[in-house]
Amino acid sequence: MKFFIDTADIDDIKELAATGLLDGVTTNPSLIKKSGRKFFEVIEEICGVIEGPVSAETVATDHKTMLEEGRRLAGIAKNIAVKVPLTVDGLKTCKTLSDDGVMVNVTLCFSATQALLSAKAGAAFVSPFVGRLDDISEDGMALIEDIRLIFDNYDFATEILVASVRSPMHVLEAARIGADVATIPADVLRKLFDHPLTDKGLATFIQDWEDTGESIL
Ligand code: E4P
């Protein structure tokens, strides 16, 4: 499963990219606002740090303007994935851009039939929001299972990008189901490295090694 980081914070992106475990970045207008940076400036900087797909979101709601925005965003760098909302106009834009060879990430997906439409529109990625479904007492991960089944039934190339991830358990479940990508906030990504038994075991090994008086180098 690929790991994308769900942030527009360049320091977090650089720090976690240095692990060699990051495959891409997703942003949205709320994350851009949170970064306090200018949109084009921060997206260009992210594309310079990350080789994999960097999602940049359109904000128009009509097809014509959204398409113009998408083309402008796609011109920033080769690894831009243009993000469009899961609306009729968004899917029309997805189809046009995808036919032109642009990577498109269809966002704000909350049902399996919406995901099916995204695949038919040629999306490179569809982003089902598991956390926001859990928030309203619906089962976000059941949606991922449904989409996996449907995409496998028809061999769709569209990648399932699990979004609105809130905890390591979301990442674990996404991997169990066989989602293609999880986009993970920096704080959740850092938690994936941690286990108290790792810390405890390492402390013992270091102490015992010191007691031997030996050195490797
Ligand atoms: C990413 O592409 C989505 O915009 C993001 O994961 C949404 O997360 P949230 O529900 O925590 O805002």
PDB file of N, CA, C and O and ligand atoms in Angstrom, residues 6 26 28 83 107 129 132 163-164 166 183, ligand 1:
ATOM      1  N   ASP A   6      -1.093  13.679   4.148  1.00  0.00           N
ATOM      2  CA  ASP A   6      -2.253  14.543   3.954  1.00  0.00           C
ATOM      3  C   ASP A   6      -1.992  15.882   4.644  1.00  0.00           C
ATOM      4  O   ASP A   6      -2.481  16.130   5.745  1.00  0.00           O
ATOM      5  N   THR A  26      -1.257  14.682  -0.469  1.00  0.00           N
ATOM      6  CA  THR A  26      -2.570  15.238  -0.821  1.00  0.00           C
ATOM      7  C   THR A  26      -2.755  16.543  -0.064  1.00  0.00           C
ATOM      8  O   THR A  26      -2.360  16.660   1.099  1.00  0.00           O
ATOM      9  N   ASN A  28      -5.774  19.940   0.300  1.00  0.00           N
ATOM     10  CA  ASN A  28      -7.115  20.436  -0.014  1.00  0.00           C
ATOM     11  C   ASN A  28      -7.162  21.898   0.418  1.00  0.00           C
ATOM     12  O   ASN A  28      -6.220  22.378   1.069  1.00  0.00           O
ATOM     13  N   LYS A  83      -7.255  17.573  -8.293  1.00  0.00           N
ATOM     14  CA  LYS A  83      -8.351  17.081  -7.455  1.00  0.00           C
ATOM     15  C   LYS A  83      -9.648  17.777  -7.852  1.00  0.00           C
ATOM     16  O   LYS A  83      -9.698  19.014  -7.925  1.00  0.00           O
ATOM     17  N   THR A 107     -12.363  13.633  -5.334  1.00  0.00           N
ATOM     18  CA  THR A 107     -12.432  13.737  -3.879  1.00  0.00           C
ATOM     19  C   THR A 107     -13.873  13.861  -3.381  1.00  0.00           C
ATOM     20  O   THR A 107     -14.800  13.991  -4.176  1.00  0.00           O
ATOM     21  N   PHE A 129     -13.801   9.172   1.967  1.00  0.00           N
ATOM     22  CA  PHE A 129     -13.453   9.822   3.240  1.00  0.00           C
ATOM     23  C   PHE A 129     -13.933   8.958   4.407  1.00  0.00           C
ATOM     24  O   PHE A 129     -15.068   9.115   4.872  1.00  0.00           O
ATOM     25  N   ARG A 132     -14.811  10.926   7.980  1.00  0.00           N
ATOM     26  CA  ARG A 132     -16.043  11.729   8.008  1.00  0.00           C
ATOM     27  C   ARG A 132     -17.281  10.839   8.025  1.00  0.00           C
ATOM     28  O   ARG A 132     -18.334  11.240   8.543  1.00  0.00           O
ATOM     29  N   ALA A 163      -8.981   8.297   2.336  1.00  0.00           N
ATOM     30  CA  ALA A 163      -8.768   9.660   2.840  1.00  0.00           C
ATOM     31  C   ALA A 163      -9.557   9.868   4.130  1.00  0.00           C
ATOM     32  O   ALA A 163     -10.326   9.005   4.543  1.00  0.00           O
ATOM     33  N   SER A 164      -9.304  11.023   4.744  1.00  0.00           N
ATOM     34  CA  SER A 164      -9.922  11.350   6.035  1.00  0.00           C
ATOM     35  C   SER A 164      -9.553  10.281   7.076  1.00  0.00           C
ATOM     36  O   SER A 164     -10.382   9.828   7.858  1.00  0.00           O
ATOM     37  N   ARG A 166      -7.924   8.949  10.390  1.00  0.00           N
ATOM     38  CA  ARG A 166      -7.832   9.593  11.705  1.00  0.00           C
ATOM     39  C   ARG A 166      -6.956   8.839  12.694  1.00  0.00           C
ATOM     40  O   ARG A 166      -6.654   9.356  13.765  1.00  0.00           O
ATOM     41  N   THR A 183      -3.937   8.168   2.500  1.00  0.00           N
ATOM     42  CA  THR A 183      -3.335   9.478   2.734  1.00  0.00           C
ATOM     43  C   THR A 183      -3.502   9.806   4.207  1.00  0.00           C
ATOM     44  O   THR A 183      -4.604   9.761   4.746  1.00  0.00           O
TER      45      THR A 183
HETATM   46  C1  E4P B   1      -7.546  14.275   1.395  1.00  0.00           C
HETATM   47  O1  E4P B   1      -7.425  14.201   0.234  1.00  0.00           O
HETATM   48  C2  E4P B   1      -8.769  14.750   2.069  1.00  0.00           C
HETATM   49  O2  E4P B   1      -9.079  16.030   1.660  1.00  0.00           O
HETATM   50  C3  E4P B   1      -8.571  14.661   3.560  1.00  0.00           C
HETATM   51  O3  E4P B   1      -8.075  13.371   3.861  1.00  0.00           O
HETATM   52  C4  E4P B   1      -9.807  14.980   4.360  1.00  0.00           C
HETATM   53  O4  E4P B   1      -9.537  14.718   5.716  1.00  0.00           O
HETATM   54  P1  E4P B   1     -10.450  15.292   6.910  1.00  0.00           P
HETATM   55  O5  E4P B   1     -11.765  14.628   6.845  1.00  0.00           O
HETATM   56  O6  E4P B   1      -9.692  14.929   8.156  1.00  0.00           O
HETATM   57  O7  E4P B   1     -10.551  16.782   6.686  1.00  0.00           O
END
